[in-house]
Structure formats: C-alpha cells, structure tokens
Coordinates of C-alpha atoms in Angstrom, one line a residue:
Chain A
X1 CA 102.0 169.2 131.7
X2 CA 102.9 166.8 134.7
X3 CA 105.5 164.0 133.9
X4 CA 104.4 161.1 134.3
X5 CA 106.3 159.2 137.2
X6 CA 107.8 155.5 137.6
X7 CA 106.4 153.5 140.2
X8 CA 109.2 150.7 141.0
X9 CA 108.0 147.3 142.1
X10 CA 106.0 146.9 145.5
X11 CA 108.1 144.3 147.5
X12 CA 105.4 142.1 147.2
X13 CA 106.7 141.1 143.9
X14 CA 109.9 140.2 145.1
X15 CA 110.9 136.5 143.8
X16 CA 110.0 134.1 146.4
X17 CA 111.3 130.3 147.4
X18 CA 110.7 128.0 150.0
X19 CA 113.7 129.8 152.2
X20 CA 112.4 132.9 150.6
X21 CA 111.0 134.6 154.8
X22 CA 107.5 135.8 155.2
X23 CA 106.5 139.3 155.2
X24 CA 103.5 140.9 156.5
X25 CA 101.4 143.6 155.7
X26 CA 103.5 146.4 157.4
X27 CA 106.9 144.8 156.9
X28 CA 105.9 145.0 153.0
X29 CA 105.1 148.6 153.5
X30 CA 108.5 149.1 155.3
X31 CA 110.7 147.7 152.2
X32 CA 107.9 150.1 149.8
X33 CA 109.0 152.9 151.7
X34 CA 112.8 152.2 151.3
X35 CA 113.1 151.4 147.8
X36 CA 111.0 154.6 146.6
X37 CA 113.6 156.4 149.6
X38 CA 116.5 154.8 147.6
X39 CA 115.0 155.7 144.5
X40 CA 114.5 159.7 145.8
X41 CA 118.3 159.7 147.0
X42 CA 119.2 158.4 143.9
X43 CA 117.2 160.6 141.2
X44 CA 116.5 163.7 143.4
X45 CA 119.3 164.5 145.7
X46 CA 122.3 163.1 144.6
X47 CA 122.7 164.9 141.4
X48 CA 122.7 168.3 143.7
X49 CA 126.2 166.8 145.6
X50 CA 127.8 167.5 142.0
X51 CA 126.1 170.7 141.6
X52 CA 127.7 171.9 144.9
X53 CA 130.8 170.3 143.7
X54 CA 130.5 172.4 140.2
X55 CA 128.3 175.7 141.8
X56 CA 130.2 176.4 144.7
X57 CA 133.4 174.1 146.1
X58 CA 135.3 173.5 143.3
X59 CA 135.0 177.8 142.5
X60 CA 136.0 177.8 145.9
X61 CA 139.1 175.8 145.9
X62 CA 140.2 176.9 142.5
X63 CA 140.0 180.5 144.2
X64 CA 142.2 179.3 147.4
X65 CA 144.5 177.0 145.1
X66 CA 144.7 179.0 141.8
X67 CA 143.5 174.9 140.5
X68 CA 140.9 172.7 140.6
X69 CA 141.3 169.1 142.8
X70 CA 143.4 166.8 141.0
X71 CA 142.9 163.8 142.8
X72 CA 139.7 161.7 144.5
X73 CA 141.2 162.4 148.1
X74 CA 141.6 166.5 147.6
X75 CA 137.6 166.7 147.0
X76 CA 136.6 164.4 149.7
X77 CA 138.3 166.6 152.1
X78 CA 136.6 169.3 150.0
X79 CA 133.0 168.4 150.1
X80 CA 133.2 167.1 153.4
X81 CA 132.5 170.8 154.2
X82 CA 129.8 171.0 151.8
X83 CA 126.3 171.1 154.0
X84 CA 124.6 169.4 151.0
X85 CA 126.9 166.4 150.7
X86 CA 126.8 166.2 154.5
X87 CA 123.0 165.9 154.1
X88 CA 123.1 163.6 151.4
X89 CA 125.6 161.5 152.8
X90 CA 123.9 161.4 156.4
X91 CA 120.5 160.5 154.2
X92 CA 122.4 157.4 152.4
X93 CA 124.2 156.2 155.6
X94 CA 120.4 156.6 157.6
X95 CA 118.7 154.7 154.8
X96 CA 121.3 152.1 154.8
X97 CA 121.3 151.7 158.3
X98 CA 117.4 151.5 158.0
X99 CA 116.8 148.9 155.6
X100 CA 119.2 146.5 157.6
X101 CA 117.1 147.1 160.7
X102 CA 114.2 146.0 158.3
X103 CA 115.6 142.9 157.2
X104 CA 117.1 141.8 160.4
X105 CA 113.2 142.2 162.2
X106 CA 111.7 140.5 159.6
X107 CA 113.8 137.4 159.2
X108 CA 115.1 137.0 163.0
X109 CA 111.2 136.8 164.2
X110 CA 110.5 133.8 162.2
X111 CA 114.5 132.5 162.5
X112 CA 113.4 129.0 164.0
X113 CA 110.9 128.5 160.9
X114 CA 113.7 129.5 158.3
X115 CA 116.2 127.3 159.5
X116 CA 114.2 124.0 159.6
X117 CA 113.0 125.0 156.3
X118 CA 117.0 125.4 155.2
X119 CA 118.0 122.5 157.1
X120 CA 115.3 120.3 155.5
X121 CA 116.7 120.8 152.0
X122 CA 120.2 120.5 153.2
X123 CA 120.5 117.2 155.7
X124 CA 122.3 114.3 154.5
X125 CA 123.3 116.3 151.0
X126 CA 127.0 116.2 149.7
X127 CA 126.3 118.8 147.9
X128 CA 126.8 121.2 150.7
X129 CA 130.4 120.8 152.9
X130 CA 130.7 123.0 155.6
X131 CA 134.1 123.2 157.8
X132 CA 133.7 124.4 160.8
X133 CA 137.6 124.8 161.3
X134 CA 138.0 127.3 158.5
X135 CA 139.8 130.2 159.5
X136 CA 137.7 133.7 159.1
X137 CA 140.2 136.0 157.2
X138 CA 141.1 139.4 158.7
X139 CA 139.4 141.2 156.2
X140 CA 135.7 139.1 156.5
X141 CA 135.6 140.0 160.3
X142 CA 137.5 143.0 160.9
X143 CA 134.4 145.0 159.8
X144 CA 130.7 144.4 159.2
X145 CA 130.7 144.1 155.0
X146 CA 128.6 147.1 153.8
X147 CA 127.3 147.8 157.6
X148 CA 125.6 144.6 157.6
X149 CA 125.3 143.7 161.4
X150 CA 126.7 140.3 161.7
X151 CA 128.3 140.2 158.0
X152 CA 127.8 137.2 156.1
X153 CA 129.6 134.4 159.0
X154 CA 127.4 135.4 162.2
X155 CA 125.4 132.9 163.0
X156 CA 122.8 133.4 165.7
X157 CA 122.2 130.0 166.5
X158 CA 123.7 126.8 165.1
X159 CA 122.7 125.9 161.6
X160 CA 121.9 129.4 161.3
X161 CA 120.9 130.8 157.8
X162 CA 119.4 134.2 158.3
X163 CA 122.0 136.2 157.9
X164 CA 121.8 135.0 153.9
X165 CA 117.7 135.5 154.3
X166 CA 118.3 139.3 155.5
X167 CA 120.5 139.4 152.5
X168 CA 118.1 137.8 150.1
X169 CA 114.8 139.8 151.4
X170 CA 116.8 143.3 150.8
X171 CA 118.5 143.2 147.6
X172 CA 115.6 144.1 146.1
X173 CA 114.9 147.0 148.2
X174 CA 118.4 148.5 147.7
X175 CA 119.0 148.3 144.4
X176 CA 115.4 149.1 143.6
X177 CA 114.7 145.6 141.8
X178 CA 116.6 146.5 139.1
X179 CA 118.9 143.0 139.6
X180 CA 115.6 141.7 139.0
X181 CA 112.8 139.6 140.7
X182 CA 115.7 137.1 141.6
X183 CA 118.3 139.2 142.3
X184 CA 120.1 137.2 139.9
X185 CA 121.0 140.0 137.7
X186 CA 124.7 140.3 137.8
X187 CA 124.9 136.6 137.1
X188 CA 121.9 136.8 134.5
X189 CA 124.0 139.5 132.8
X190 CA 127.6 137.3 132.4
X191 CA 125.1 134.4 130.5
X192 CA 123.8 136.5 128.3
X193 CA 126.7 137.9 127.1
X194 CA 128.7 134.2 127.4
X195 CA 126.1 133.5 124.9
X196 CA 125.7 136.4 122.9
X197 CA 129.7 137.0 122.3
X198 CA 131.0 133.3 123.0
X199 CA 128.0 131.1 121.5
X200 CA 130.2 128.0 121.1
X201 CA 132.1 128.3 125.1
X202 CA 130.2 125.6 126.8
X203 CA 131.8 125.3 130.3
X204 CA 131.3 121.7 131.7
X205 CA 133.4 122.6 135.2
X206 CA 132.6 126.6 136.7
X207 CA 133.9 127.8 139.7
X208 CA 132.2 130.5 141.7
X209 CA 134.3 132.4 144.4
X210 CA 132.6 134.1 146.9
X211 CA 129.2 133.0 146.0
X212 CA 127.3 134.1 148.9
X213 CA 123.7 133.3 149.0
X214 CA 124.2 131.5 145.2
X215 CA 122.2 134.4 143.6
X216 CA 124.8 135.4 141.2
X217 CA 125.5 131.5 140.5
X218 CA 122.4 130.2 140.3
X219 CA 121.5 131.5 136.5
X220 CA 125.0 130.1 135.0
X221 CA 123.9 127.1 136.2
X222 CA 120.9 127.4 134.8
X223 CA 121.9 128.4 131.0
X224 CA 124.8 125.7 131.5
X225 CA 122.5 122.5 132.8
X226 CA 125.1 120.1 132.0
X227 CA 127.8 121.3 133.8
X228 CA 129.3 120.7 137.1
X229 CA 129.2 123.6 139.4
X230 CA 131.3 124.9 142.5
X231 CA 130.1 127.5 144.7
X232 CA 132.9 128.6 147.5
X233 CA 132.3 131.0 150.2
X234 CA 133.9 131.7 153.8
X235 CA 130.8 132.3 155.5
X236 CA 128.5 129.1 156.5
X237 CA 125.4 130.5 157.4
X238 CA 125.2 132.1 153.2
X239 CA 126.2 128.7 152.5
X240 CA 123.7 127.2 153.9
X241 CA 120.9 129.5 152.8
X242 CA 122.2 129.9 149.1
X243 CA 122.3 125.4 149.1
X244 CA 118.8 125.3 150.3
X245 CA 118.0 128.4 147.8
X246 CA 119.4 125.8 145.1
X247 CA 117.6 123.6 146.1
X248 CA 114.2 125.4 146.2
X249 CA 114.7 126.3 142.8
X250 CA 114.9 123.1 141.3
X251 CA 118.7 123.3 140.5
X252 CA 120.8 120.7 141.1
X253 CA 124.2 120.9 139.9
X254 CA 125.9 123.0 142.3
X255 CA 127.8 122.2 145.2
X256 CA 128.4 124.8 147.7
X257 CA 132.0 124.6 149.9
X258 CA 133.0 126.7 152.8
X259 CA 136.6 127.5 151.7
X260 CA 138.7 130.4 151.5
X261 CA 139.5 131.2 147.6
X262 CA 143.1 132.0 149.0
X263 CA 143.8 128.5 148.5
X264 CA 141.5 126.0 147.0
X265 CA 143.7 122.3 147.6
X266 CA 141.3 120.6 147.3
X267 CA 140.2 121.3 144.0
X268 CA 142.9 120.0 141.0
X269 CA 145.0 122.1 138.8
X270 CA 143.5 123.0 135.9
X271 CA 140.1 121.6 136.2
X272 CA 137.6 124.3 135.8
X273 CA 136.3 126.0 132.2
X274 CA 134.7 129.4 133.7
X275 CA 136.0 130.6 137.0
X276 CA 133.3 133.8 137.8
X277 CA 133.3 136.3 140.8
X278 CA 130.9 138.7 141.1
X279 CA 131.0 142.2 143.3
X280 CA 133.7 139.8 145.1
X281 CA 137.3 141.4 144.4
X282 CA 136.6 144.6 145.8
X283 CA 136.0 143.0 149.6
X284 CA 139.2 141.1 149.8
X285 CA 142.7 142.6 150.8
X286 CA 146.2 143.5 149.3
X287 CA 147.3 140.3 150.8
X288 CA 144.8 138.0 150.0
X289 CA 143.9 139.6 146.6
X290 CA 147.0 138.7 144.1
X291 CA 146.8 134.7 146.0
X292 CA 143.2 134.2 144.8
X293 CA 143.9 135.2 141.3
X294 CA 147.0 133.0 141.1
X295 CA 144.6 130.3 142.8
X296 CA 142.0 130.9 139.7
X297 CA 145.1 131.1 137.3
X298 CA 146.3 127.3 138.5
X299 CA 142.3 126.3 138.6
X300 CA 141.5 127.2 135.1
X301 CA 142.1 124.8 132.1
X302 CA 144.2 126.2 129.0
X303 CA 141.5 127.8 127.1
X304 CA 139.1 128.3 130.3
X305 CA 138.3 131.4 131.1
X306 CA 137.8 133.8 133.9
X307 CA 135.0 136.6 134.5
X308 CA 135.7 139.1 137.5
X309 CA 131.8 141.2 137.4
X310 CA 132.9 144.9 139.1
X311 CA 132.5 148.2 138.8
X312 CA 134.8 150.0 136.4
X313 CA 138.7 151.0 138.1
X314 CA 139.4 154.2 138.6
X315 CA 142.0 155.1 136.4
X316 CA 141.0 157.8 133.5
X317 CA 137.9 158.9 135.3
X318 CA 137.2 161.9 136.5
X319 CA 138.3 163.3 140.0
X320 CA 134.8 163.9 141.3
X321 CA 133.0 160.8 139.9
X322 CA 136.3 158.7 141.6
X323 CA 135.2 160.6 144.8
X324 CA 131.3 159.5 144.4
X325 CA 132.1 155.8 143.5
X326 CA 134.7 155.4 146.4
X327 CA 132.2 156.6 149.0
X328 CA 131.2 153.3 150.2
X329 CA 135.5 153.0 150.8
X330 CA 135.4 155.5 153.4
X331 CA 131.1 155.2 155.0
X332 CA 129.8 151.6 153.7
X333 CA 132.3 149.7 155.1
X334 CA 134.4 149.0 152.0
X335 CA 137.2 149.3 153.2
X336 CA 139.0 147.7 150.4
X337 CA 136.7 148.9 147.7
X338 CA 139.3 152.2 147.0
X339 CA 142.7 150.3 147.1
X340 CA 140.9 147.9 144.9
X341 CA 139.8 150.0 141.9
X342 CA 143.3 151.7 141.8
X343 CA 145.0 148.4 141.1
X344 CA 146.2 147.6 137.7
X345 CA 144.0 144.9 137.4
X346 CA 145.6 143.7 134.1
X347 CA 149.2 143.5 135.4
X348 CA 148.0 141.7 138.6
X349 CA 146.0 139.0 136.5
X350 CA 149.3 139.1 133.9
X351 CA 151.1 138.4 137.1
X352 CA 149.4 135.0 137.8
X353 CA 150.1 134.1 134.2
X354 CA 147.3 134.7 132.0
X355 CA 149.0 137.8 129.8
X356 CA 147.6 141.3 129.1
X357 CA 146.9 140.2 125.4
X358 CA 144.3 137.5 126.5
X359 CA 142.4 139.8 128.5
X360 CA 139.7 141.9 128.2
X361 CA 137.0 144.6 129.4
X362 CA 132.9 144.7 128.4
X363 CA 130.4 146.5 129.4
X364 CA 127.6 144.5 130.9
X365 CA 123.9 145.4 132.1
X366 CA 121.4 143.9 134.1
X367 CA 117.9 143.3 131.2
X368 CA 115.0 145.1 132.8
X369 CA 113.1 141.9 134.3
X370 CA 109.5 142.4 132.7
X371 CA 108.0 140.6 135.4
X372 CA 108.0 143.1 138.0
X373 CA 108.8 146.4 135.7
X374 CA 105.6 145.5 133.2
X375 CA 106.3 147.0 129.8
X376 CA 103.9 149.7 128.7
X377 CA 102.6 150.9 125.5
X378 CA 104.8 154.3 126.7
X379 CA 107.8 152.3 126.5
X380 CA 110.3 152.6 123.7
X381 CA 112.6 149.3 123.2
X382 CA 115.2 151.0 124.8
X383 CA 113.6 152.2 128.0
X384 CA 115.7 151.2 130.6
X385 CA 113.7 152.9 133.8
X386 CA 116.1 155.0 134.5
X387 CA 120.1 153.9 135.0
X388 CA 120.1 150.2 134.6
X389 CA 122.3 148.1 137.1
X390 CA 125.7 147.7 135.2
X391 CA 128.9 146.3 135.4
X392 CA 132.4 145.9 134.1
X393 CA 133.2 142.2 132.8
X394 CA 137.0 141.7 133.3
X395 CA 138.0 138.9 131.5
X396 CA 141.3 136.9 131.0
X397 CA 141.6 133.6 129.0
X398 CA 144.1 131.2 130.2
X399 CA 146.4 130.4 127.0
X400 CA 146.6 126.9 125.3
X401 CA 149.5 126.1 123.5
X402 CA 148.5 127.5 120.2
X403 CA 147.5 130.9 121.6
X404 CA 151.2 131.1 123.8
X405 CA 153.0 130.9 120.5
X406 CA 150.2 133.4 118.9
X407 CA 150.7 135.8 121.8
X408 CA 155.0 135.4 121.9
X409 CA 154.7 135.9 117.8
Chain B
X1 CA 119.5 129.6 173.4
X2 CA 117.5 132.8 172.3
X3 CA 117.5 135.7 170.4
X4 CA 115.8 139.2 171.7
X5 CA 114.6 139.9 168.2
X6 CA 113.8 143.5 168.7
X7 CA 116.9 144.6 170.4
X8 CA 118.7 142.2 167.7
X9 CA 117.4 144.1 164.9
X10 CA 118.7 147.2 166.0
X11 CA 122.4 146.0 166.0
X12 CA 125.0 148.0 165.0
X13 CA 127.5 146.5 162.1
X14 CA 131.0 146.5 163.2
X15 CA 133.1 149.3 162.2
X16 CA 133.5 153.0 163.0
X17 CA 129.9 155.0 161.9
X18 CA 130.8 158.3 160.3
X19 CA 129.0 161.1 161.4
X20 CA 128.6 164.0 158.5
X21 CA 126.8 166.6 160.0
X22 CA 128.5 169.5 161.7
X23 CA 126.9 168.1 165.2
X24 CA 126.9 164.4 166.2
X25 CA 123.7 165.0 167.6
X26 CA 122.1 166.9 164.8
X27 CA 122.5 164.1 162.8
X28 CA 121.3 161.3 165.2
X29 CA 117.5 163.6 165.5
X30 CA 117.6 163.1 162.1
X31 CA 118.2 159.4 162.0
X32 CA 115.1 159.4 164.7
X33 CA 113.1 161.7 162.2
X34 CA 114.0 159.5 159.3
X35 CA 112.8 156.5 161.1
X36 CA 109.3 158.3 161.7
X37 CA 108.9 159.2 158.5
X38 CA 109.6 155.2 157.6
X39 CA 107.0 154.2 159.9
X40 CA 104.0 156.5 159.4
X41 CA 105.2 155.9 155.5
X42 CA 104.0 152.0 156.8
X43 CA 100.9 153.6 158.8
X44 CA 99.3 155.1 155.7
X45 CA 99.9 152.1 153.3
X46 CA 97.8 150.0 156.1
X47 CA 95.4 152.5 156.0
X48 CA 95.0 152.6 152.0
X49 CA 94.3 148.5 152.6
X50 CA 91.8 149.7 154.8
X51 CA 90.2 151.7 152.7
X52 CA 90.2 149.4 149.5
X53 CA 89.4 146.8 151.8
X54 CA 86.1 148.7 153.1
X55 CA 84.9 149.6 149.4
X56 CA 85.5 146.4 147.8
X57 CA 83.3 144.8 150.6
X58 CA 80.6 147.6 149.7
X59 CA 81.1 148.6 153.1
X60 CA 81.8 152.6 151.6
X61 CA 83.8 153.7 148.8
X62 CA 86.9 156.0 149.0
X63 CA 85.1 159.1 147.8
X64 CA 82.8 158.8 150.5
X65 CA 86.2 159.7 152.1
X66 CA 86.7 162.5 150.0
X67 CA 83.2 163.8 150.3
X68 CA 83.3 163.1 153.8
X69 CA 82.0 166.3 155.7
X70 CA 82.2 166.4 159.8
X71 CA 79.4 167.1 161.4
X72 CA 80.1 169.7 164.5
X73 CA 80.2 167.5 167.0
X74 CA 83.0 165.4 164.7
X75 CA 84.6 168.7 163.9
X76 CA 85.3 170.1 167.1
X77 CA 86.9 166.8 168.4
X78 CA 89.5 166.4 165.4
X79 CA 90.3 170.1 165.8
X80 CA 91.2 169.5 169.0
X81 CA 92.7 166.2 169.1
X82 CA 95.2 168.2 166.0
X83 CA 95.9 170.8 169.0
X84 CA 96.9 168.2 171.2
X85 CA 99.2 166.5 168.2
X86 CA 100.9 169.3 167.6
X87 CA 101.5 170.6 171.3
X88 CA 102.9 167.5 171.6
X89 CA 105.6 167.8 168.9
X90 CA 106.3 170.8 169.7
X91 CA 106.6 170.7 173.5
X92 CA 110.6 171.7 173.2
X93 CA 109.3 175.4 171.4
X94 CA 106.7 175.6 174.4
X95 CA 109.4 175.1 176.9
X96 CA 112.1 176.9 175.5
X97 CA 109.7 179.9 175.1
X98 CA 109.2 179.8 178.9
X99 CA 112.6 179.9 179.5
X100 CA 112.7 182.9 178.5
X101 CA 110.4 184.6 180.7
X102 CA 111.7 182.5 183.3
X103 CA 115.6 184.0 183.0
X104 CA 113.9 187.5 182.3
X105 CA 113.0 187.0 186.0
X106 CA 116.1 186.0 187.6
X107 CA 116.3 182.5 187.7
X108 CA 119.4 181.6 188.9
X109 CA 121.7 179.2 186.7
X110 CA 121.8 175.5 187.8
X111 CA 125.5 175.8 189.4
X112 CA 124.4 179.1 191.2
X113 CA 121.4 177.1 193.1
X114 CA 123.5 174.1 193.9
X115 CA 125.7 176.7 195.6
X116 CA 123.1 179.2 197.4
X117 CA 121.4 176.1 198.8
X118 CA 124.8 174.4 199.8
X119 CA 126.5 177.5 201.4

C-alpha cells in the first residue's frame, strides 16, 4: 500500500505584511520548488551520509586505526572522502546558494517600492534610532552570515531595507514553514513556555539582542502588551525592515536601536526583566562573546532573567552527530558556530555573575502553526509533520538578595 | 544610483565557497543542472495554472489532456521536435563520438598543427 505523502505549505501561504514583497506566479513556483528540495535533502538523502558513516567509513577507519573517530574533526576529514557526503553536501550548499538567488531577484526588482513602503512606516518615528557611525564588528563583515550576499548591513541604496525583505521572503522556504506562517516561531516558542513554566513572570522592560528583522521579537511583545520593548541589532537596513514590520503588524511597543550588544551605554544598569537572544550567540566571536553576556548580566534587574534560544552544545553528543550539526562551521558561513557550541556556556554566564545554580536548560519546540499545515482527520495530537523546529532554552536568572544567600547556604 | 537586478541576484556571499566534489568543475555542471531542474520545476507549475485555468473556464478539462490522442500530422511533428531536444542535450556525446573516428584517421594534436603550419 502507497504511503501517503506530506505536502508542505505552497509559498503562497507565507504570512504577508505591508513590507511583506510581492511574488508572482513563477517566483511562487521557485520558492515551491525549494522548500519540497529542502524537504527531499532533509528526509531522503541525508539519512544516507550516516549510513555511509556506519556502512562503510567508520569500518574503514576502525580497520586503518584499530578505533573508531573519537572526535568531530577526525570524521570530517573522514567523510570528506565519502562520494555520498560529497554529494549531499554539494546538494545543500547548491540549494542554499539557490534560494538566495531567489530571494535576492524577487525583492531587488521591486526594491524602490519596498523601501517607500518601509520608509512610510518609519519617518519621523522615535521608535526606530539608526547610527550611522556605528562600527561594523569584524565578525558581521568578515564573511557573508550563512552565504547570504550582502549579510544583514549591505545596503544597496540609502534607506535600504531589502536585505531584511530577502530574509523575510525565505525563512519560510528554508526551514520548510515549520517556524510558522510568521516565521515567528523561535520567539512563539520562548512565550509559550514563559507562560507555561513561569505563569506569574510578567516582564515590563525586555531586551532583544540581535533582533534582526524583529521576527523572533515581535510575539514576546505580543503575549507581553504592556511592556516596554528593546530591539538592538548592528545592521540598519534589518532595522529598518523589522521597525516597519512592527509597524505593519499593529505592534507598537518596540523600539528598534542600531547598537552593538558589546556595549549597550546607553541603556541603565539593571533595567531590563527578560533579556532574549535568539540563533544570535552562535554568530559572534571569542572576543566579543563573554562582553555581551557581561553586558546582559549588568542590564538585567535582580530577579530578571535571561533566555539565550540555540541549538544544543556539543558536549556528550556523539562524534558523528557533532560532525553533522557543525557543518554549517566549516560550508554555511558559520564560522563561529563550532567554537561556540564547545564553550562551557554555564561557566561563561557564571563568569558575568549570574551562578551555575540559577541557570538552566529546556527543551523548546516550535507548535505546528495550523494555519498553513491544516490538521487532518489522519492526524494524531501529536503529529508533528515530521521533526519539528526545536531549540535549547539556556536560561540564567540574575539573583536578588534572598536567592544570593539561598545559593551561598 | 541603480541596481542591475539580474546580475545582483546572482552575487556571491563573501567567504571562501567549498567545493566537495572530487572535480571543481564536476560540481559547478551540477550547480547548472540543479538550477534547471529549479526552473523547469517553475515551467510545469505555470503550466498546471494553465491547465486548471483552461477547465475552469470550460474552455477543456484536464482529461481531455489525458485522452488527448495526436493525430498523424501532430504526431510526426512532436516526434521530431523530441529528436531535435534531445540532439541538442546531447550534442557533447555526438561530438565526442566523432572524435573518435576523427583521431582513428590521423588527426594531428592541436600543438602538432600549430607546429607543421609554423615550421
């Protein structure tokens, strides 16, 4: 009997806003074909890169080495031999490469229209400060982030936003919709569980670092309407796109700053609740890495709390899956994405002063948005189409003076 | 100032591009192969529109399509125009097949002409 297959979202159903480009017929097509490519690299031919690993190089080394690997480094140089990893790998990198090309045709054609859209939400507002003068760290320019041309701070023109509109078009197409129609689903997925485990923490001041186009920031300040909300980024032209995104969307308490999370003057000691950064800590640097979490340490009142959204460290897993998840290190323009999961998170956030004991690790996971993945009378509850987008929260609580003499007890 | 949106597009992003393949090359025919496949992928979805656009306007349905029989006139001509199609993709076999007829009967290598007709 023939299994019945999942058809993901057309692009059509992508969530749209006023800043949200316009696709046609065939640029719709385009993004079909990618996510269902993304999908078959995903489900069909990656699992046969650990079957070589298990059927034929790992044999093969344990034969040479009387072992098998024993770190993440010893299989990459392993499987770079393989043929099928080379394929797979030359597939992801294509695909990649293909979907930016898609984007960047479909919103540099209608550029002019975009940005007098973006500027039109964003004239005369104080709730979007640019500085031209900031300096670009090292680490933003010295490679396009995750080979996209441009990164996030090229702007084509002045008041240029479409390097956040090539952003916001392909999300969708990349991760198969599974963040969702909104792309919101990493910062969907810290509300939910704010609200499922810490019912009575209501924020009034949050702090996003790195908040690119606002997708990740936009739902906490939706669940927390009251609050006052800060969005920092380095790059202007995702500033300027994730403001007028705001805006669009009807939500209204969150200022967006170009500033470098490296050092935040301008903002007071101890004035925020929830500091949150989402898929952020992985593209900073050794240098920069240890001052922003100080920065967030000094930022955050005594019982605030901050949320770091990743993927899981490396530590404890095994060799080959370390090899898999630090692909995007060595062919995605990652560069710090390897360094990064090998740190001892918890000693370097001990480090800025918010100890070991108030920290913590959960498991979070983007909900299946019913809107564009419909529920059928097939589905069990607990149908997830296939692996859900998910994340590790890592938490830390700055300590109040009851909970410093709890913890020195 | 403006922006040549096609060759824009196309940009690389900044940073050294691995290659995986055992040949460079190899591996950039199949980058051009994987962008064909991307846009006749966006060819066929137009053409489904088409077709659901047709039948909803009564115009004819899709299993006209699938009932659809040539007559010989039609026949002929889409047999052919396939022979042309694929002598096309396959021009490289074609030549490469005359090559070797062609060395069989003595050509000369490329280096040995330059020299006969310089000496």
């Amino acid at each position: 009997m023939s299994m019945q297959r999942k058809a993901p979202p057309t692009w059509d159903k992508v969530g749209k806003h006023a800043l949200f480009p316009e696709a046609k017929h065939d640029e719709i097509a385009r993004f079909n074909f990618l996510a269902n490519l993304n999908m078959h690299l995903s489900s069909d031919v990656i699992p046969g890169v650990k079957e070589a690993y298990d059927g034929r190089a790992r044999p093969q080394f344990f034969a040479q080495h009387g072992r098998d690997p024993e770190t993440r480094h010893e299989v990459r140089a392993l499987m770079s031999e393989d043929p099928y990893y080379q394929w797979w790998s030359a597939l992801r990198r294509s695909t990649m490469e293909m979907r930016q090309q898609a984007g960047r045709s479909l919103v540099l054609r209608q550029m002019d229209k975009l940005n007098k859209v973006a500027a039109s939400f964003n004239e005369g507002q104080d709730t979007l400060q640019l500085n031209d003068d900031l300096p670009l760290p090292n680490y933003v320019t010295i490679v396009d982030t995750h080979c996209m041309p441009g990164s996030y701070h090229t702007a084509e023109v002045d008041g240029d936003v479409s390097a956040g509109a090539n952003y916001d078009s392909g999300i969708f197409v990349t991760t198969v919709g599974q963040l969702g129609s909104m792309t919101d689903g990493g910062g969907r997925a810290i509300s939910d569980w704010l609200k499922r485990d810490h019912g009575d923490f209501k924020p009034q001041r949050i702090l996003d670092i790195g908040c690119t186009i606002g997708h990740n920031i936009v739902p906490l300040a939706q669940a927390f309407p009251d609050a006052e909300v800060i969005a920092v980024d380095v790059s202007a032209p995702v500033l300027r796109y994730g403001h007028a995104r705001a805006k669009a969307l009807g939500v209204n308490n969150i200022t967006f700053i170009q500033a470098n999370g490296e050092s935040l003057s301008d903002l007071a000691n101890e004035s925020f609740d929830l500091i949150t950064t989402s898929m952020f800590l992985h593209e900073l640097s050794t240098q920069s890495m240890p001052k922003i979490l100080s920065e967030i340490a000094r930022l955050l009142k005594p019982g605030g709390l901050s949320v770091h959204l990743e993927q899981p460290q490396y530590a404890g897993r095994p060799v080959f899956e370390q090899f898999m998840r630090d692909w995007d290190t060595w062919n995605n323009n990652e560069p710090f994405w390897g360094t990064m999961h090998d740190v001892d998170l918890e000693a370097m956030i001990g480090n800025t002063g918010l100890p070991e004991s108030h920290q913590f690790t959960v498991a979070v996971a983007a909900k299946v948005d019913e809107s564009i993945f419909p529920k059928t009378e097939h589905d069990s509850d607990s149908e997830d189409f296939g692996r859900a987008a998910a994340w590790n929260v890592f938490g830390a609580w700055k300590p109040t003076q009851s909970t410093k003499q709890e913890s020195a007890a | 100032m403006s922006v040549d949106h096609i060759t824009d597009a196309g940009k690389k992003a900044k940073g050294d591009r691995p290659y995986f393949l055992a040949s460079e090359q190899t591996e950039q025919l199949m980058n051009i192969t994987m962008a064909l496949a991307q846009e006749l992928a966006v060819t066929r979805e137009r053409m489904d529109t088409l077709e659901r656009l047709l039948e909803s306007a009564s115009i004819f349905s899709r299993e006209d399509i699938e009932s659809y029989v040539p007559d010989s006139e039609a026949a002929e001509q889409r047999q052919l125009w396939h022979q042309e199609y694929i002598a096309r993709i396959l021009r490289i076999m074609q030549q490469s097949r005359e090559a070797i007829k062609e060395k069989q009967d003595g050509q000369p290598s490329t280096e040995d002409v330059m020299k006969d007709i310089s000496s």
